[in-house]
CSV table of C-alpha atoms in Angstrom, one decimal:
chain,number,residue,atom,x,y,z
B,40,MET,CA,26.9,-6.7,26.0
B,41,LEU,CA,26.2,-5.4,22.5
B,42,LYS,CA,23.7,-2.5,22.2
B,43,ILE,CA,21.2,-1.7,19.6
B,44,SER,CA,22.9,0.0,16.8
B,45,GLU,CA,22.3,3.7,16.4
B,46,ASP,CA,22.6,3.4,12.6
B,47,ALA,CA,19.1,3.6,11.3
B,48,GLY,CA,20.3,1.8,8.2
B,49,ASP,CA,21.4,-1.4,10.1
B,50,PRO,CA,19.0,-4.0,8.8
B,51,LEU,CA,19.4,-6.0,12.0
B,52,GLY,CA,17.6,-3.4,14.0
B,53,ALA,CA,14.2,-4.2,12.4
B,54,ALA,CA,14.9,-8.0,11.8
B,55,ARG,CA,12.9,-10.9,13.1
B,56,ILE,CA,15.2,-13.9,13.6
B,57,LEU,CA,14.6,-17.5,14.3
B,58,ILE,CA,17.4,-19.7,15.7
B,59,VAL,CA,17.2,-23.5,15.2
B,60,ASP,CA,19.9,-25.6,16.9
B,61,ASP,CA,19.8,-28.5,19.2
B,62,GLU,CA,22.9,-27.4,21.3
B,63,PRO,CA,21.7,-25.2,24.2
B,64,GLY,CA,25.1,-23.5,24.3
B,65,MET,CA,25.0,-22.4,20.7
B,66,ARG,CA,21.3,-21.3,21.0
B,67,HIS,CA,22.2,-19.2,24.1
B,68,PHE,CA,25.3,-17.6,22.4
B,69,LEU,CA,23.2,-16.6,19.3
B,70,VAL,CA,20.2,-15.3,21.3
B,71,ASN,CA,22.5,-13.3,23.6
B,72,THR,CA,24.4,-11.9,20.6
B,73,LEU,CA,21.3,-11.0,18.5
B,74,ARG,CA,18.5,-10.1,20.9
B,75,PRO,CA,20.0,-6.7,22.1
B,76,ILE,CA,20.4,-5.5,18.5
B,77,SER,CA,17.4,-7.0,16.7
B,78,ARG,CA,13.7,-6.4,16.7
B,79,HIS,CA,12.8,-10.0,17.8
B,80,VAL,CA,14.7,-13.2,18.3
B,81,ASP,CA,13.1,-16.7,18.9
B,82,SER,CA,14.9,-20.0,19.3
B,83,ALA,CA,14.0,-23.7,18.8
B,84,ALA,CA,15.7,-26.9,19.7
B,85,ASP,CA,14.6,-28.9,16.6
B,86,ALA,CA,12.7,-28.7,13.3
B,87,ARG,CA,9.3,-29.6,14.8
B,88,ALA,CA,9.4,-26.7,17.3
B,89,ALA,CA,10.7,-24.4,14.5
B,90,GLU,CA,7.8,-25.4,12.2
B,91,ALA,CA,5.3,-24.5,15.0
B,92,MET,CA,6.9,-21.1,15.3
B,93,LEU,CA,6.9,-20.4,11.6
B,94,ALA,CA,3.2,-21.2,11.5
B,95,THR,CA,2.4,-18.3,14.0
B,96,ARG,CA,4.9,-15.7,13.1
B,97,GLN,CA,6.9,-14.4,10.2
B,98,TYR,CA,10.7,-14.2,10.4
B,99,ASP,CA,13.0,-12.3,8.1
B,100,VAL,CA,15.9,-14.8,8.5
B,101,MET,CA,16.4,-18.1,10.1
B,102,VAL,CA,19.8,-19.5,11.4
B,103,LEU,CA,19.5,-23.3,11.0
B,104,ASP,CA,21.8,-26.1,12.3
B,105,ASN,CA,22.3,-28.9,10.0
B,106,ILE,CA,23.0,-31.9,12.2
B,107,MET,CA,20.2,-32.3,14.7
B,108,PRO,CA,18.3,-35.3,16.2
B,109,GLY,CA,15.6,-36.5,13.9
B,110,GLN,CA,15.5,-34.7,10.6
B,111,LYS,CA,18.5,-33.0,9.4
B,112,GLY,CA,18.4,-29.2,8.8
B,113,LEU,CA,19.0,-29.5,5.2
B,114,GLU,CA,16.2,-32.1,4.7
B,115,TRP,CA,13.8,-30.0,6.7
B,116,LEU,CA,14.7,-26.8,4.8
B,117,ARG,CA,14.1,-28.6,1.5
B,118,ASP,CA,10.6,-29.7,2.7
B,119,GLN,CA,9.8,-26.2,3.9
B,120,ARG,CA,10.7,-24.8,0.5
B,121,SER,CA,8.5,-27.4,-1.3
B,122,LYS,CA,5.5,-26.4,1.1
B,123,GLY,CA,5.9,-22.7,0.2
B,124,GLY,CA,8.2,-21.5,2.8
B,125,PHE,CA,10.3,-18.5,1.8
B,126,THR,CA,12.2,-17.5,4.9
B,127,ASP,CA,15.8,-16.6,4.1
B,128,THR,CA,18.1,-19.1,5.8
B,129,ILE,CA,21.7,-19.3,6.9
B,130,LEU,CA,22.8,-22.8,7.4
B,131,ILE,CA,25.4,-23.6,10.2
B,132,THR,CA,27.3,-26.8,10.8
B,133,ALA,CA,30.4,-28.3,12.4
B,134,TYR,CA,30.7,-30.9,9.6
B,135,ALA,CA,31.4,-29.0,6.5
B,136,ASP,CA,32.5,-30.2,3.1
B,137,LEU,CA,32.0,-29.0,-0.5
B,138,GLN,CA,29.0,-31.3,-1.1
B,139,THR,CA,27.2,-30.0,2.0
B,140,ALA,CA,27.7,-26.4,0.8
B,141,ILE,CA,26.3,-27.3,-2.6
B,142,ASP,CA,23.3,-29.1,-1.1
B,143,ALA,CA,22.7,-26.1,1.1
B,144,MET,CA,22.5,-23.7,-1.9
B,145,ARG,CA,20.3,-26.1,-3.8
B,146,ALA,CA,18.0,-26.4,-0.8
B,147,GLY,CA,17.5,-22.7,-0.8
B,148,ALA,CA,19.9,-21.5,1.9
B,149,SER,CA,21.2,-17.9,1.4
B,150,ASP,CA,24.6,-18.5,3.1
B,151,PHE,CA,26.6,-21.2,4.9
B,152,LEU,CA,28.8,-20.8,8.1
B,153,VAL,CA,31.1,-23.4,9.6
B,154,LYS,CA,31.2,-23.8,13.3
B,155,PRO,CA,32.8,-22.5,15.5
B,156,PHE,CA,32.4,-18.9,14.4
B,157,ARG,CA,32.8,-15.5,16.0
B,158,SER,CA,29.9,-13.1,16.7
B,159,ASN,CA,31.1,-10.7,14.1
B,160,GLN,CA,30.9,-13.5,11.5
B,161,ILE,CA,27.3,-14.4,12.1
B,162,LEU,CA,26.4,-10.7,12.3
B,163,ASN,CA,28.0,-10.0,9.0
B,164,ALA,CA,26.4,-13.0,7.5
B,165,LEU,CA,22.9,-11.8,8.7
B,166,ARG,CA,23.4,-8.4,7.5
B,167,LYS,CA,24.4,-9.5,4.1
B,168,CYS,CA,21.4,-11.9,3.9
B,169,LEU,CA,18.9,-9.2,5.0
B,170,GLU,CA,20.3,-6.6,2.7
B,171,LEU,CA,20.2,-9.0,-0.3
B,172,ALA,CA,16.6,-10.0,0.5
B,173,GLN,CA,15.6,-6.4,0.7
B,174,LEU,CA,17.2,-5.6,-2.5
B,175,LYS,CA,15.5,-8.4,-4.3
B,176,ARG,CA,12.1,-7.5,-2.8
B,177,GLU,CA,12.5,-3.8,-3.7
B,178,ASN,CA,13.7,-4.7,-7.2
B,179,ALA,CA,10.7,-7.0,-7.8
B,180,LEU,CA,8.2,-4.4,-6.5
B,181,LEU,CA,9.9,-1.6,-8.5
B,182,ARG,CA,9.8,-3.6,-11.7
B,183,ARG,CA,6.1,-4.4,-11.1
B,184,GLU,CA,5.3,-0.7,-10.4
B,185,LEU,CA,7.1,0.5,-13.6
B,186,ASP,CA,5.2,-2.1,-15.6
B,187,THR,CA,1.7,-1.1,-14.3
B,188,VAL,CA,2.0,2.6,-13.8
B,189,ALA,CA,1.9,4.9,-16.8
B,190,ASN,CA,2.9,8.0,-14.9
B,191,GLY,CA,6.1,7.3,-13.0
B,192,ASN,CA,5.6,10.1,-10.6
B,193,ARG,CA,4.2,8.8,-7.3
B,194,ARG,CA,3.2,11.6,-4.8
B,195,LYS,CA,3.4,10.8,-1.2
B,196,GLU,CA,1.4,13.7,0.3
B,197,LEU,CA,-1.9,15.3,-0.3
B,198,ILE,CA,-1.5,18.7,-1.8
B,199,GLY,CA,-3.9,21.6,-1.2
B,200,ALA,CA,-5.3,23.9,1.5
B,201,SER,CA,-9.0,23.7,0.8
B,202,PRO,CA,-11.3,22.9,3.7
B,203,VAL,CA,-12.3,19.6,2.2
B,204,ILE,CA,-8.9,18.3,1.6
B,205,ALA,CA,-7.8,19.6,5.0
B,206,GLU,CA,-10.5,17.5,6.6
B,207,VAL,CA,-9.4,14.4,4.7
B,208,ARG,CA,-5.8,15.0,5.7
B,209,ALA,CA,-6.7,15.3,9.3
B,210,LEU,CA,-8.7,12.1,9.3
B,211,LEU,CA,-5.8,10.2,7.6
B,212,ASP,CA,-3.3,11.6,10.2
B,213,ARG,CA,-5.6,10.5,13.0
B,214,VAL,CA,-5.9,6.9,11.9
B,215,ALA,CA,-2.3,6.5,10.5
B,216,PRO,CA,-0.7,5.0,13.5
B,217,LEU,CA,-3.4,2.3,13.8
B,218,SER,CA,-3.4,-1.0,11.9
B,219,THR,CA,-7.1,-0.8,11.2
B,220,PRO,CA,-8.1,-1.2,7.5
B,221,VAL,CA,-9.0,2.1,5.8
B,222,LEU,CA,-11.5,2.4,2.9
B,223,ILE,CA,-11.0,5.3,0.6
B,224,THR,CA,-13.8,6.1,-1.7
B,225,GLY,CA,-14.4,8.9,-4.3
B,226,PRO,CA,-14.6,9.4,-8.1
B,227,SER,CA,-12.0,8.1,-10.4
B,228,GLY,CA,-8.9,10.3,-10.6
B,229,SER,CA,-9.7,12.1,-7.2
B,230,GLY,CA,-6.4,11.0,-5.7
B,231,LYS,CA,-7.2,7.9,-3.7
B,232,GLU,CA,-3.8,6.4,-4.1
B,233,VAL,CA,-2.1,9.6,-3.1
B,234,ALA,CA,-4.2,9.5,0.1
B,235,ALA,CA,-3.2,6.0,0.7
B,236,ARG,CA,0.5,6.8,0.3
B,237,HIS,CA,0.0,9.8,2.6
B,238,LEU,CA,-1.4,7.5,5.2
B,239,HIS,CA,1.5,5.0,4.7
B,240,GLY,CA,4.0,7.7,5.1
B,241,ARG,CA,2.6,8.7,8.6
B,242,SER,CA,1.9,5.2,9.8
B,243,GLY,CA,5.2,4.1,11.2
B,244,ARG,CA,5.6,1.8,8.1
B,245,GLY,CA,6.9,4.5,5.9
B,246,THR,CA,10.3,2.7,5.3
B,247,ALA,CA,8.5,-0.6,4.6
B,248,PRO,CA,7.0,-1.5,1.2
B,249,PHE,CA,3.9,0.1,-0.2
B,250,VAL,CA,2.4,-2.3,-2.7
B,251,THR,CA,-0.3,-1.2,-5.1
B,252,ILE,CA,-2.6,-3.9,-6.4
B,253,GLN,CA,-4.9,-3.0,-9.3
B,254,CYS,CA,-7.6,-5.5,-8.6
B,255,GLY,CA,-9.2,-5.1,-12.1
B,256,ALA,CA,-5.9,-5.4,-13.9
B,257,ILE,CA,-5.1,-9.0,-12.8
B,258,PRO,CA,-7.1,-11.8,-14.5
B,259,ALA,CA,-9.6,-13.4,-12.0
B,260,ASP,CA,-8.0,-16.8,-12.4
B,261,ASN,CA,-4.5,-15.5,-11.6
B,262,ILE,CA,-5.2,-13.1,-8.8
B,263,GLU,CA,-4.8,-15.6,-5.9
B,264,TYR,CA,-1.5,-16.8,-7.3
B,265,GLU,CA,-0.4,-13.2,-7.5
B,266,LEU,CA,-1.5,-12.3,-4.1
B,267,PHE,CA,-0.6,-15.4,-2.0
B,268,GLY,CA,2.2,-16.9,-4.1
B,269,HIS,CA,2.4,-20.6,-4.8
B,270,GLY,CA,4.5,-23.7,-4.2
B,271,ALA,CA,6.3,-25.8,-6.9
B,272,GLY,CA,3.8,-27.7,-9.0
B,273,ALA,CA,0.8,-25.7,-7.9
B,274,PHE,CA,-0.3,-25.5,-11.6
B,275,PRO,CA,1.1,-26.7,-14.9
B,276,GLY,CA,4.5,-25.0,-15.6
B,277,ALA,CA,5.1,-24.0,-11.9
B,278,HIS,CA,8.5,-25.6,-11.7
B,279,GLY,CA,9.4,-23.6,-8.5
B,280,GLY,CA,7.6,-21.8,-5.7
B,281,ARG,CA,7.0,-18.0,-5.9
B,282,GLU,CA,6.5,-15.5,-3.1
B,283,GLY,CA,3.2,-13.5,-3.5
B,284,LEU,CA,2.7,-9.8,-3.4
B,285,LEU,CA,1.3,-9.9,0.1
B,286,ALA,CA,4.4,-11.6,1.4
B,287,LYS,CA,6.6,-9.0,-0.4
B,288,ALA,CA,4.7,-6.3,1.4
B,289,SER,CA,5.0,-7.8,4.8
B,290,GLY,CA,5.7,-5.0,7.4
B,291,GLY,CA,4.3,-2.4,5.0
B,292,THR,CA,1.0,-1.4,3.4
B,293,VAL,CA,-1.0,-3.1,0.8
B,294,PHE,CA,-3.2,-0.8,-1.4
B,295,LEU,CA,-6.1,-2.7,-3.0
B,296,ASP,CA,-7.4,-0.3,-5.8
B,297,ASP,CA,-10.7,-0.9,-7.5
B,298,VAL,CA,-11.7,-3.5,-4.9
B,299,SER,CA,-15.1,-4.0,-6.4
B,300,GLU,CA,-13.4,-5.8,-9.3
B,301,LEU,CA,-12.3,-8.7,-7.1
B,302,SER,CA,-13.9,-12.1,-7.7
B,303,ALA,CA,-16.0,-13.7,-5.0
B,304,SER,CA,-13.2,-16.3,-4.3
B,305,ALA,CA,-10.5,-13.6,-3.9
B,306,GLN,CA,-12.9,-11.7,-1.6
B,307,THR,CA,-13.3,-14.8,0.6
B,308,ALA,CA,-9.5,-15.5,0.7
B,309,LEU,CA,-8.7,-11.8,1.5
B,310,LEU,CA,-11.3,-11.7,4.2
B,311,ARG,CA,-9.1,-14.1,6.3
B,312,VAL,CA,-5.9,-12.2,5.6
B,313,ILE,CA,-7.4,-8.9,6.8
B,314,GLU,CA,-8.8,-10.5,9.8
B,315,ASP,CA,-5.8,-12.4,11.1
B,316,GLY,CA,-2.9,-11.6,8.8
B,317,VAL,CA,-2.4,-15.3,7.7
B,318,ILE,CA,-1.9,-16.4,4.1
B,319,ARG,CA,-1.5,-19.9,2.6
B,320,PRO,CA,0.4,-20.0,-0.7
B,321,ILE,CA,-1.5,-21.9,-3.4
B,322,GLY,CA,-0.5,-25.6,-3.6
B,323,THR,CA,1.0,-25.7,-0.2
B,324,GLY,CA,-0.1,-26.9,3.2
B,325,ARG,CA,1.7,-24.0,5.0
B,326,ASP,CA,0.3,-21.0,6.7
B,327,VAL,CA,2.4,-17.8,6.7
B,328,GLN,CA,1.8,-15.1,9.3
B,329,LEU,CA,2.2,-11.6,7.9
B,330,ASP,CA,2.3,-8.1,9.3
B,331,LEU,CA,0.3,-5.8,6.9
B,332,ARG,CA,-1.8,-2.6,6.9
B,333,PHE,CA,-4.6,-2.8,4.3
B,334,VAL,CA,-5.9,0.4,2.5
B,335,ILE,CA,-8.7,-0.4,0.2
B,336,ALA,CA,-10.1,2.0,-2.6
B,337,SER,CA,-13.2,2.0,-4.7
B,338,SER,CA,-14.7,4.4,-7.2
B,339,LYS,CA,-18.0,2.4,-7.3
B,340,PRO,CA,-20.6,2.3,-4.4
B,341,LEU,CA,-19.8,-0.9,-2.6
B,342,GLN,CA,-23.2,-1.1,-0.8
B,343,LYS,CA,-24.9,-1.1,-4.2
B,344,ALA,CA,-22.5,-3.8,-5.4
B,345,VAL,CA,-23.6,-5.9,-2.3
B,346,GLN,CA,-27.2,-5.4,-3.2
B,347,ASP,CA,-26.5,-6.4,-6.8
B,348,GLY,CA,-24.8,-9.6,-5.6
B,349,HIS,CA,-21.4,-8.7,-6.9
B,350,PHE,CA,-19.7,-8.0,-3.5
B,351,ARG,CA,-19.7,-10.0,-0.3
B,352,GLU,CA,-21.4,-8.1,2.5
B,353,ASP,CA,-19.1,-9.6,5.2
B,354,PHE,CA,-16.1,-8.5,3.3
B,355,LEU,CA,-17.6,-4.9,3.1
B,356,PHE,CA,-18.2,-4.9,6.9
B,357,ARG,CA,-14.6,-6.0,7.4
B,358,ILE,CA,-13.0,-3.3,5.3
B,359,ASN,CA,-15.3,-0.5,6.0
B,360,VAL,CA,-14.0,0.4,9.5
B,361,ILE,CA,-12.8,3.8,8.6
B,362,ASP,CA,-14.3,5.5,5.4
B,363,VAL,CA,-12.4,8.3,3.9
B,364,THR,CA,-14.2,10.1,1.0
B,365,MET,CA,-12.0,11.9,-1.5
B,366,PRO,CA,-13.8,15.0,-2.9
B,367,PRO,CA,-14.0,15.7,-6.6
B,368,LEU,CA,-11.5,18.2,-7.9
B,369,LYS,CA,-14.4,20.7,-8.6
B,370,ASP,CA,-15.0,21.0,-4.9
B,371,ARG,CA,-11.4,21.8,-4.0
B,372,GLY,CA,-11.5,25.5,-4.9
B,373,SER,CA,-8.1,27.1,-5.3
B,374,ASP,CA,-6.3,23.8,-4.9
B,375,ILE,CA,-6.9,23.4,-8.7
B,376,LEU,CA,-4.5,26.3,-9.3
B,377,ASP,CA,-1.9,25.0,-6.8
B,378,LEU,CA,-2.0,21.5,-8.5
B,379,ALA,CA,-1.7,23.1,-11.9
B,380,GLU,CA,1.4,25.0,-10.8
B,381,LEU,CA,2.9,21.9,-9.3
B,382,PHE,CA,2.2,19.7,-12.4
B,383,GLN,CA,3.7,22.4,-14.7
B,384,THR,CA,6.9,22.5,-12.7
B,385,GLU,CA,7.2,18.6,-12.6
B,386,ILE,CA,6.2,18.0,-16.2
B,387,ALA,CA,8.4,20.8,-17.7
B,388,ALA,CA,11.4,19.4,-15.8
B,389,ALA,CA,10.6,15.8,-16.9
B,390,LEU,CA,10.0,16.7,-20.6
B,391,ASN,CA,12.6,19.4,-20.7
B,392,LEU,CA,10.0,22.0,-21.9
B,393,PRO,CA,9.7,25.7,-21.1
B,394,GLN,CA,6.8,26.6,-18.7
B,395,VAL,CA,3.7,28.5,-20.0
B,396,GLU,CA,2.4,31.5,-18.2
B,397,ILE,CA,-0.9,30.8,-16.3
B,398,THR,CA,-2.7,34.0,-17.0
B,399,SER,CA,-5.8,35.3,-15.1
B,400,ALA,CA,-8.0,34.1,-18.0
B,401,VAL,CA,-6.5,30.6,-17.7
B,402,ARG,CA,-7.0,30.6,-13.9
B,403,SER,CA,-10.6,31.7,-14.3
B,404,ALA,CA,-11.3,29.0,-16.9
B,405,MET,CA,-9.8,26.3,-14.7
B,406,LEU,CA,-11.9,27.4,-11.7
B,407,ARG,CA,-15.1,27.4,-13.8
B,408,HIS,CA,-14.5,23.9,-15.2
B,409,ASP,CA,-16.2,21.0,-13.5
B,410,TRP,CA,-13.2,18.6,-14.2
B,411,PRO,CA,-15.1,15.4,-14.7
B,412,GLY,CA,-11.8,13.5,-14.9
B,413,ASN,CA,-10.6,15.1,-11.7
B,414,ILE,CA,-6.8,15.3,-11.0
B,415,ARG,CA,-6.0,13.1,-13.9
B,416,GLU,CA,-7.8,15.4,-16.4
B,417,LEU,CA,-6.0,18.5,-14.9
B,418,HIS,CA,-2.6,16.7,-15.2
B,419,ASN,CA,-3.3,15.9,-18.9
B,420,PHE,CA,-4.5,19.5,-19.5
B,421,VAL,CA,-1.3,21.0,-18.1
B,422,GLU,CA,0.9,18.5,-20.1
B,423,ARG,CA,-0.9,19.4,-23.4
B,424,ALA,CA,-0.3,23.1,-22.5
B,425,LEU,CA,3.5,22.5,-22.2
B,426,ILE,CA,3.6,20.4,-25.4
B,427,PHE,CA,1.8,23.1,-27.6
B,428,GLY,CA,3.1,26.1,-25.7
B,429,ARG,CA,-0.3,27.4,-24.7
B,430,PHE,CA,-3.3,26.4,-22.5
B,431,PRO,CA,-6.0,24.8,-24.7
B,432,LEU,CA,-9.0,26.6,-23.1
B,433,GLU,CA,-11.2,25.2,-25.9
B,434,THR,CA,-10.9,21.8,-24.3
B,435,LEU,CA,-12.5,23.1,-21.1
B,436,GLY,CA,-15.9,23.7,-22.8
B,437,SER,CA,-17.5,26.8,-24.3
B,438,VAL,CA,-16.5,30.2,-23.1
B,439,SER,CA,-19.3,32.3,-21.5
B,440,THR,CA,-20.7,35.3,-23.3
B,441,SER,CA,-22.5,38.4,-22.0
B,442,ASP,CA,-25.8,36.7,-22.6
B,443,ASP,CA,-24.9,33.9,-20.1
B,444,ILE,CA,-24.5,36.4,-17.2
B,445,ALA,CA,-27.2,36.0,-14.7
B,446,PRO,CA,-27.9,38.2,-11.6
B,447,LEU,CA,-26.0,37.0,-8.5
B,448,GLU,CA,-29.2,36.8,-6.6
B,449,ASP,CA,-30.7,34.3,-9.1
B,450,MET,CA,-27.5,32.2,-8.9
B,451,GLU,CA,-27.6,32.2,-5.1
B,452,LYS,CA,-31.3,31.1,-5.1
B,453,ARG,CA,-30.6,28.3,-7.5
B,454,GLU,CA,-27.7,26.9,-5.5
B,455,ILE,CA,-29.5,27.1,-2.2
B,456,LEU,CA,-32.6,25.4,-3.5
B,457,LYS,CA,-30.6,22.8,-5.2
B,458,ALA,CA,-28.7,22.0,-2.0
B,459,LEU,CA,-32.0,21.9,0.0
B,460,ASP,CA,-33.5,19.6,-2.6
B,461,ALA,CA,-30.5,17.2,-2.5
B,462,LEU,CA,-30.5,17.1,1.3
B,463,GLY,CA,-34.2,16.6,1.8
B,464,GLY,CA,-34.7,20.1,3.2
B,465,ASN,CA,-32.0,19.8,5.8
B,466,ARG,CA,-31.2,23.5,6.2
B,467,THR,CA,-28.3,23.0,8.8
B,468,GLU,CA,-26.5,20.5,6.5
B,469,ALA,CA,-27.2,22.6,3.4
B,470,ALA,CA,-25.7,25.7,5.1
B,471,ARG,CA,-22.6,23.6,6.1
B,472,ARG,CA,-22.1,22.4,2.6
B,473,LEU,CA,-22.6,25.8,1.1
B,474,GLY,CA,-20.2,27.5,3.6
B,475,ILE,CA,-22.8,30.0,4.9
B,476,SER,CA,-24.8,30.3,8.2
B,477,ARG,CA,-28.2,28.6,8.9
B,478,LYS,CA,-29.6,32.0,9.6
B,479,THR,CA,-28.7,33.2,6.1
B,480,ILE,CA,-30.6,30.2,4.6
B,481,ASP,CA,-33.6,30.8,7.0
B,482,ARG,CA,-33.7,34.5,6.0
B,483,LYS,CA,-33.4,33.7,2.2
B,484,CYS,CA,-36.1,31.1,2.3
B,485,ALA,CA,-38.4,33.5,4.2
B,486,GLY,CA,-37.9,36.1,1.6
B,487,TRP,CA,-38.7,33.6,-1.2
B,488,GLY,CA,-41.9,32.6,0.7
B,489,LEU,CA,-40.7,29.1,1.7
């Protein structure tokens, strides 16, 4: 008996395969050949049974017999394509001629095999089909990412050793193996997409697609076509069907950025997908089962969007299972310097520019600055420094003078009182946020007569 291939690059190892053939002997031969070396194998005796299976599970490739009782395989495949079915298909038949081969290609079959065939022939055909499908999908996703991303560098891990980012990293690592949706919130430019990629890389889906969808960048009237795909004739000019972004991401992670920008209809449609993983391409009567992990990001408070009537409350309840809050850059301490060093190395190599010394004065200025644009602002600051050969400290605001120096005790009092005011007098939480003990706050407040 064949054993599962030890080659991690063998596409059959992760493949889900459906065999459709009315001959029990052929079905058993194919199942026995493929099941030991594939992720999942199902079989059906006719087109009706196969259609029922396709409605409940997604398959990477289908091995389809042409001559079967009732509807021929080619006719059924043509119908499936018109309904929005995109499963790659290898047609097998004992009655082969040139016209049948031409019809198979026109119907959307990826390959054509003549019975009888040996096990190595079907294995080679399946591997070729899977590899070609993967290349097409990766190519389409790469083209889309290059078209929509200004900065080609896509970091896959959270950088930094500050306590706040270590806490975020620990939470992401804890929930990574689960399929639960994750909501990442935080100010614009704080690294929400990097956090999503970090999660994807540790989720067991790291080799599958990571698809970023900028919800605000796709016109509202097109977003459902982009997400779910469509059948032929779904709208004027749609001469053929098209696989949507969600189907392209199957097995991987979908990152919905700026989710607050989604239209009400798109929220309604996505609610079902997140709940049961089922999509229906526009203009088709066919449900497609997907295997997806959703990571959702928002820079805007979604609860306020619900109160303002711009966001569905049931959708928020569904996506807000795990809430990860990305801290602003100003709260990450020396991470600012580590990121600046990293950006300088990467940008200098990409632009073929010499690096610029990060002096103590530059370090102090970077640590003092509030970075309202967060990591994006820091990246641009370092890039300007490399282009002009010096760090433009004047862009970080006015430099302090001797008149600006205040006693440390006054600064300490101001920050403690500000924290207490913001937290409604909660001294325990204020102490945690400030990184000091509760006893210290009690002693200070007693000295101030509070």
